[in-house]
PDB file of C-alpha atoms in Angstrom:
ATOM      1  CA  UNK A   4       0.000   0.000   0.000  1.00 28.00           C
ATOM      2  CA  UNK A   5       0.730   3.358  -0.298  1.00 31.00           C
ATOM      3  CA  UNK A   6       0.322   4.295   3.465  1.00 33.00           C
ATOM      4  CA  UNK A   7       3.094   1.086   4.302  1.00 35.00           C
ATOM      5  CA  UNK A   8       5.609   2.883   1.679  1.00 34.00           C
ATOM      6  CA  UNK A   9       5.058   6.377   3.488  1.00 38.00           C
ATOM      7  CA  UNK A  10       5.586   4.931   6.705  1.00 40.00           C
ATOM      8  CA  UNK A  11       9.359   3.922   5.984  1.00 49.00           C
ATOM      9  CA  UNK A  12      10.010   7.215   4.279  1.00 67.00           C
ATOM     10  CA  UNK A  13      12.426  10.380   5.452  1.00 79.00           C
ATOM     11  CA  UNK A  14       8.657  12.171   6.264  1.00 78.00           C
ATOM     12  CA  UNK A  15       7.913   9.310   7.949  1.00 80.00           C
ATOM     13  CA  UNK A  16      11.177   9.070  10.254  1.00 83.00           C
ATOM     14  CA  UNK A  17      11.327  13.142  10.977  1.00 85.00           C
ATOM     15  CA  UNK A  18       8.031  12.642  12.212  1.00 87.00           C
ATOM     16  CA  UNK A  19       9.441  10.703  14.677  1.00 90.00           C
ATOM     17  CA  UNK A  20      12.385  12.351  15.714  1.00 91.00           C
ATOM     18  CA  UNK A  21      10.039  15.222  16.357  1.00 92.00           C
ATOM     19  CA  UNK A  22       7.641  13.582  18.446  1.00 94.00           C
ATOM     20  CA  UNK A  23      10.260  12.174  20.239  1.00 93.00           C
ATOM     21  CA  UNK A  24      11.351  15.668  20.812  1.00 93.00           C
ATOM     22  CA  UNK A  25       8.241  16.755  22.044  1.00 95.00           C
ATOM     23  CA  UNK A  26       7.788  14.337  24.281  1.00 95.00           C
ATOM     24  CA  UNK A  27      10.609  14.927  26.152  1.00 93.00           C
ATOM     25  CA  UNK A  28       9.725  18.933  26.495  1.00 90.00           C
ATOM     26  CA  UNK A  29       6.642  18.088  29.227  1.00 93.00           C
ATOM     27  CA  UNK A  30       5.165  15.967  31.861  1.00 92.00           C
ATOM     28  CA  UNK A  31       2.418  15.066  30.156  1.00 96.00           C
ATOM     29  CA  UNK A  32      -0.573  13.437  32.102  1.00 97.00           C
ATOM     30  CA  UNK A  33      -4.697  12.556  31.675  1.00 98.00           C
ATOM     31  CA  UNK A  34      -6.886  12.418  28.774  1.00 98.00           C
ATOM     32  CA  UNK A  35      -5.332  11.972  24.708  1.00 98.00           C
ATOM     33  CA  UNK A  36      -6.367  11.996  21.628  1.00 98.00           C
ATOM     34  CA  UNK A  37      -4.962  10.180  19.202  1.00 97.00           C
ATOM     35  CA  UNK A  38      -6.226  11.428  15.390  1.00 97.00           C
ATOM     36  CA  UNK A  39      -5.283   9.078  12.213  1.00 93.00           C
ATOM     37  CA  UNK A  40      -4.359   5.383  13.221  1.00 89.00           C
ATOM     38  CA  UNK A  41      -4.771   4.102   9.921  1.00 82.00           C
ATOM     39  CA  UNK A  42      -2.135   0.780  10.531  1.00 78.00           C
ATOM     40  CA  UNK A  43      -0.923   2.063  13.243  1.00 85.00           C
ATOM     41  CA  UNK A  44      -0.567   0.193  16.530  1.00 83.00           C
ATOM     42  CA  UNK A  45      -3.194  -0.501  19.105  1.00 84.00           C
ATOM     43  CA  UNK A  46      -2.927   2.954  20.668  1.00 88.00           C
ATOM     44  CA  UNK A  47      -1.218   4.259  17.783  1.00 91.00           C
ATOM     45  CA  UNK A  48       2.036   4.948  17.002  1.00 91.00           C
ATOM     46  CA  UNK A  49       3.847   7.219  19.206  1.00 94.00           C
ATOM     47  CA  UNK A  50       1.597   6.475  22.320  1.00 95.00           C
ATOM     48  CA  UNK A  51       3.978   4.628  23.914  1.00 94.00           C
ATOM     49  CA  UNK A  52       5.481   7.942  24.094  1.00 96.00           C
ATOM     50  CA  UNK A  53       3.218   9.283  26.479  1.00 97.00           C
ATOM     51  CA  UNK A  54       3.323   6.742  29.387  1.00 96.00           C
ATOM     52  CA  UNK A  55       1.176   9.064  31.604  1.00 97.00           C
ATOM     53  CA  UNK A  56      -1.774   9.574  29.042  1.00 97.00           C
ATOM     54  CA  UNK A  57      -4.608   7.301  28.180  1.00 97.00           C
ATOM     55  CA  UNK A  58      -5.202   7.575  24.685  1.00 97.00           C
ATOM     56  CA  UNK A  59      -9.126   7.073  22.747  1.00 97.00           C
ATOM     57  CA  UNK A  60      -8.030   6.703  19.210  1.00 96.00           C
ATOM     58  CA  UNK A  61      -9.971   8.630  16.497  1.00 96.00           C
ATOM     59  CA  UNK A  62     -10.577   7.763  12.647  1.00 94.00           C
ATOM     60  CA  UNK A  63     -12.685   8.249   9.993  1.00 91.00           C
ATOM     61  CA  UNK A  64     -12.639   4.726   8.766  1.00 90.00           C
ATOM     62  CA  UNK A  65     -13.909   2.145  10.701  1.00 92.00           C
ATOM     63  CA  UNK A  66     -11.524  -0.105   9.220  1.00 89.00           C
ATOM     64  CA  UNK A  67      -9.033   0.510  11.326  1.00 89.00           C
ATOM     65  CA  UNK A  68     -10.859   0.080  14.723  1.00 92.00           C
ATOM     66  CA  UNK A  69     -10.769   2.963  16.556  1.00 95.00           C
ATOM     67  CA  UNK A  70     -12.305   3.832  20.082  1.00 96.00           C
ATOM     68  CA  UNK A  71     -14.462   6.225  17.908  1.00 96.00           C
ATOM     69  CA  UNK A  72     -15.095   6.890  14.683  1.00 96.00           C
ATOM     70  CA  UNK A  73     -15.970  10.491  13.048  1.00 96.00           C
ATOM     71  CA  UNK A  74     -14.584  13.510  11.607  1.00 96.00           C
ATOM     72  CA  UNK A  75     -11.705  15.439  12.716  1.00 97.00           C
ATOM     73  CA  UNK A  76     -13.612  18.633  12.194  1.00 97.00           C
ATOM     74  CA  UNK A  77     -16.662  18.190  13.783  1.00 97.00           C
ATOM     75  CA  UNK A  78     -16.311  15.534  16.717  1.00 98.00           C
ATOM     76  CA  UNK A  79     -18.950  14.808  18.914  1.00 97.00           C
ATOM     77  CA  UNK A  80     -16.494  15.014  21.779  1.00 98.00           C
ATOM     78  CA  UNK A  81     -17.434  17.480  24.531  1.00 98.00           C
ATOM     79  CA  UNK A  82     -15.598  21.074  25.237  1.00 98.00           C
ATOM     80  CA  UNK A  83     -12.204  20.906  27.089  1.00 98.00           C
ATOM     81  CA  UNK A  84     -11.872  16.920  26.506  1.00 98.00           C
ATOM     82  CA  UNK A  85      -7.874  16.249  25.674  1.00 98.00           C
ATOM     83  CA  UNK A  86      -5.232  17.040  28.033  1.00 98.00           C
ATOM     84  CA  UNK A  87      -3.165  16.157  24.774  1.00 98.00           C
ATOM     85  CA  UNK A  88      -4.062  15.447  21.224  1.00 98.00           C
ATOM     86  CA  UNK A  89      -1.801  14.087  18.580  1.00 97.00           C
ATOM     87  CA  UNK A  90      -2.550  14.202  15.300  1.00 96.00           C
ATOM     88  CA  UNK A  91       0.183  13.520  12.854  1.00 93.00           C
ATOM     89  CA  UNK A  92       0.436  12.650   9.307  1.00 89.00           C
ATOM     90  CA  UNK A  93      -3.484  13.296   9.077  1.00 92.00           C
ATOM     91  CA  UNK A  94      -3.788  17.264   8.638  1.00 93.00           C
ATOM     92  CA  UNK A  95      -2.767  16.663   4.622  1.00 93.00           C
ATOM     93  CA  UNK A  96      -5.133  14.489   4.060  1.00 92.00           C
ATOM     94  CA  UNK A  97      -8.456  16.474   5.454  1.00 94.00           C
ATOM     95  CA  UNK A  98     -10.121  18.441   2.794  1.00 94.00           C
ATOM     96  CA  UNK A  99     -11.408  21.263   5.247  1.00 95.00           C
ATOM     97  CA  UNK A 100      -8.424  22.023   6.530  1.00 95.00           C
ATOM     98  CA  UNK A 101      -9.267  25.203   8.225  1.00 96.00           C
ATOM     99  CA  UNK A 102     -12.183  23.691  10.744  1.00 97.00           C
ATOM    100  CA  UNK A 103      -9.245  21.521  12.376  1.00 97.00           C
ATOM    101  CA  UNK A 104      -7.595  24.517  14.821  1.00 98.00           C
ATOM    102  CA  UNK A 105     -10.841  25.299  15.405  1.00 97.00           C
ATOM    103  CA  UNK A 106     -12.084  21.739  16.607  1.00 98.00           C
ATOM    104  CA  UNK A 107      -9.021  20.786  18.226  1.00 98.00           C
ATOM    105  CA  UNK A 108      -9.036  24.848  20.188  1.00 98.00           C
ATOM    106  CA  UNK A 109     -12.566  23.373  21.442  1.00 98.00           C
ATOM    107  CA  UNK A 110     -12.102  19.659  22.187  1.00 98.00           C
ATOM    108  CA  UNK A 111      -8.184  20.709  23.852  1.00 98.00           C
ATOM    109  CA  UNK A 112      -8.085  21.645  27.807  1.00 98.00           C
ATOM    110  CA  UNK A 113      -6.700  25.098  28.656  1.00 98.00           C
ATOM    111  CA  UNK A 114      -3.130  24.411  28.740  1.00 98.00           C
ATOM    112  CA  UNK A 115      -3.547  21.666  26.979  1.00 98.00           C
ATOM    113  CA  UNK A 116      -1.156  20.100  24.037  1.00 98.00           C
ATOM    114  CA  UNK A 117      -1.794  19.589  20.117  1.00 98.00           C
ATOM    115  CA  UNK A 118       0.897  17.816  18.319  1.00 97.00           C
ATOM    116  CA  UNK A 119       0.433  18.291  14.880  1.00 96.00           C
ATOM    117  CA  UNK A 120       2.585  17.550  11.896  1.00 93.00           C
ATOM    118  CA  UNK A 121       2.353  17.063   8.138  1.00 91.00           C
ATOM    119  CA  UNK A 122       4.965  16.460   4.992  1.00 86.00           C
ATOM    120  CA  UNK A 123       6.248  19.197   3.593  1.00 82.00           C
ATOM    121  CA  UNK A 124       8.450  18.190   0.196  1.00 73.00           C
ATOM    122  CA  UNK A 125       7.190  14.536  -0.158  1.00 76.00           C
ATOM    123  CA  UNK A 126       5.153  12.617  -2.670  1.00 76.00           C
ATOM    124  CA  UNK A 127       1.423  12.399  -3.374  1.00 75.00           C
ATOM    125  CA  UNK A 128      -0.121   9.357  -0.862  1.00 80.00           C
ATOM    126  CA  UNK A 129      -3.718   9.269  -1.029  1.00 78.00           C
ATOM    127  CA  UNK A 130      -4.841   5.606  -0.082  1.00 81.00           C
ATOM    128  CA  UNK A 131      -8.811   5.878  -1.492  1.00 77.00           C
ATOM    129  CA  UNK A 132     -11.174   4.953  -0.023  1.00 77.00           C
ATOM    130  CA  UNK A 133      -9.649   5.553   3.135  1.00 78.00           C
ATOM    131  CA  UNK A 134      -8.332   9.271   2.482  1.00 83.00           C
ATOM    132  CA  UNK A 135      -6.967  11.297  -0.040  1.00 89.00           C
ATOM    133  CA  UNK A 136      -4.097  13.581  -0.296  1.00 88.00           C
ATOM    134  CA  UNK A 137      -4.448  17.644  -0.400  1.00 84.00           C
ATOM    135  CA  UNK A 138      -2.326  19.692   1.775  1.00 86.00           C
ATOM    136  CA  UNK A 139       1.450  20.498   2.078  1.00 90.00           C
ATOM    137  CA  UNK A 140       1.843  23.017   5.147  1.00 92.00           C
ATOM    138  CA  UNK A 141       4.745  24.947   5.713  1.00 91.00           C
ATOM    139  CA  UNK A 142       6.044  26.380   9.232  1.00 92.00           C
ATOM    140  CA  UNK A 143       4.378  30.092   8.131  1.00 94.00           C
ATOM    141  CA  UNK A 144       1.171  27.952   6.872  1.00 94.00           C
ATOM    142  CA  UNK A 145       1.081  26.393  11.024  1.00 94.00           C
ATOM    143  CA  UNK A 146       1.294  29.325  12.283  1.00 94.00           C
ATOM    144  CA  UNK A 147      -1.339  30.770  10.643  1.00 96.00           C
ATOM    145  CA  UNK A 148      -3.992  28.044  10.722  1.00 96.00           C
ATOM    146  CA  UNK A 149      -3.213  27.986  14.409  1.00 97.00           C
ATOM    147  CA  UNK A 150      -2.563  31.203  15.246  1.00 97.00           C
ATOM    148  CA  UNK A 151      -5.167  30.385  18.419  1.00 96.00           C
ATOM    149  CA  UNK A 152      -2.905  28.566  19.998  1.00 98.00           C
ATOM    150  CA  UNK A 153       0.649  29.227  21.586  1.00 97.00           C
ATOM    151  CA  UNK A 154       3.769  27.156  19.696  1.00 97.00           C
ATOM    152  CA  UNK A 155       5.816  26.022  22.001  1.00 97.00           C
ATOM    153  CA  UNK A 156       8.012  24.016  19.358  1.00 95.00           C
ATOM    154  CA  UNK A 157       8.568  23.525  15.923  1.00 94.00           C
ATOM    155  CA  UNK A 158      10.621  21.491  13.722  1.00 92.00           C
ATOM    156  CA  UNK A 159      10.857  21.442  10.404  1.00 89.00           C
ATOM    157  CA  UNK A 160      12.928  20.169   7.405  1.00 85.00           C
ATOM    158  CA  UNK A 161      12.834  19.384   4.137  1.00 82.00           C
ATOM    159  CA  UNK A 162      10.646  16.395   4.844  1.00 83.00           C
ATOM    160  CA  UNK A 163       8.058  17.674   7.356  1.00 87.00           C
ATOM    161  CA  UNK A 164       6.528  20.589   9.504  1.00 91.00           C
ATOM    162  CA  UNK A 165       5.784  19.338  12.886  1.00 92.00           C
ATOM    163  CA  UNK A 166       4.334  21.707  15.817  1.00 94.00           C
ATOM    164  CA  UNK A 167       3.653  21.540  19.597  1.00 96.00           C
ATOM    165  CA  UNK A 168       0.848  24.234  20.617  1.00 97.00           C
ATOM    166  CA  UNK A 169      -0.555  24.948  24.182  1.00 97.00           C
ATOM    167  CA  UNK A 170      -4.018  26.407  24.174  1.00 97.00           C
ATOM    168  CA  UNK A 171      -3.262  29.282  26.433  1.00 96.00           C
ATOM    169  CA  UNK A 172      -7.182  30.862  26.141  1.00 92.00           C
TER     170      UNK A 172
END
């Protein structure tokens, strides 16, 4: 598949390093989110990165057996849910891009985490009927789309854009 190709790639791998990174910045602790476990591991991928959080796993194909199924930009989760959410290597594949700040701003506690991440100079991947492939997002393009929320760390290459907020209001 297309997804299983993507997941061995340099995108793929900086992902990684920068969760791995952001991990390290916090204590995290409570409630996640985890957005986009197409494949991934029961919990999904980088969970076990997060020892202190208890992840519900989120998809919008019920293929891939999450806790809940839906729509990253209109969840039927309450206000002020997610301690934490992480959502990577999902953003470029959501056609309305711009309601995803704005869900995550109203699902996310106050003080509360979004990971967030998305290739940058990498191939087209869509994997129908599952999702399809729209969006490259530079480090300007994250910091306007969530310009809500505070970044506390970005890295970027040549392969990805990946961004730790805190929603400070």
């Amino acid at each position: 598949s297309v997804y299983g190709a993507c997941m061995k790639s340099n995108t793929r791998l900086a992902c990684q390093a920068a969760v791995s990174l952001f991990s390290s910045k916090f204590q995290y602790t409570g409630k996640g989110l985890y957005v986009g476990i197409a494949g991934d591991p029961a919990g999904g991928e980088y969970s076990n990165l997060f020892p202190n959080v208890k992840f519900v796993t989120f998809d919008k194909d019920e293929r891939w057996k999450p806790d809940v199924v839906g729509d990253i930009t209109k969840t039927q989760f309450q206000d002020s849910t997610f301690d934490l959410v992480v959502c990577v290597q999902v953003i470029e594949h959501v056609d309305n891009i711009f309601a995803i700040p704005t869900e995550l701003n109203r699902i996310t506690k106050l003080n509360g985490y979004v990971i967030i991440d998305c290739p940058w100079m990498f191939k087209y991947h869509a994997e129908p009927p599952s999702f399809k492939d729209y969006w490259r997002i530079s480090p300007d393009g994250f910091a306007y789309l969530f310009k809500q929320f505070k970044l506390v760390e970005l890295a970027s290459n040549e392969h990805n854009t990946s961004c730790l907020f805190q929603k400070v209001s």
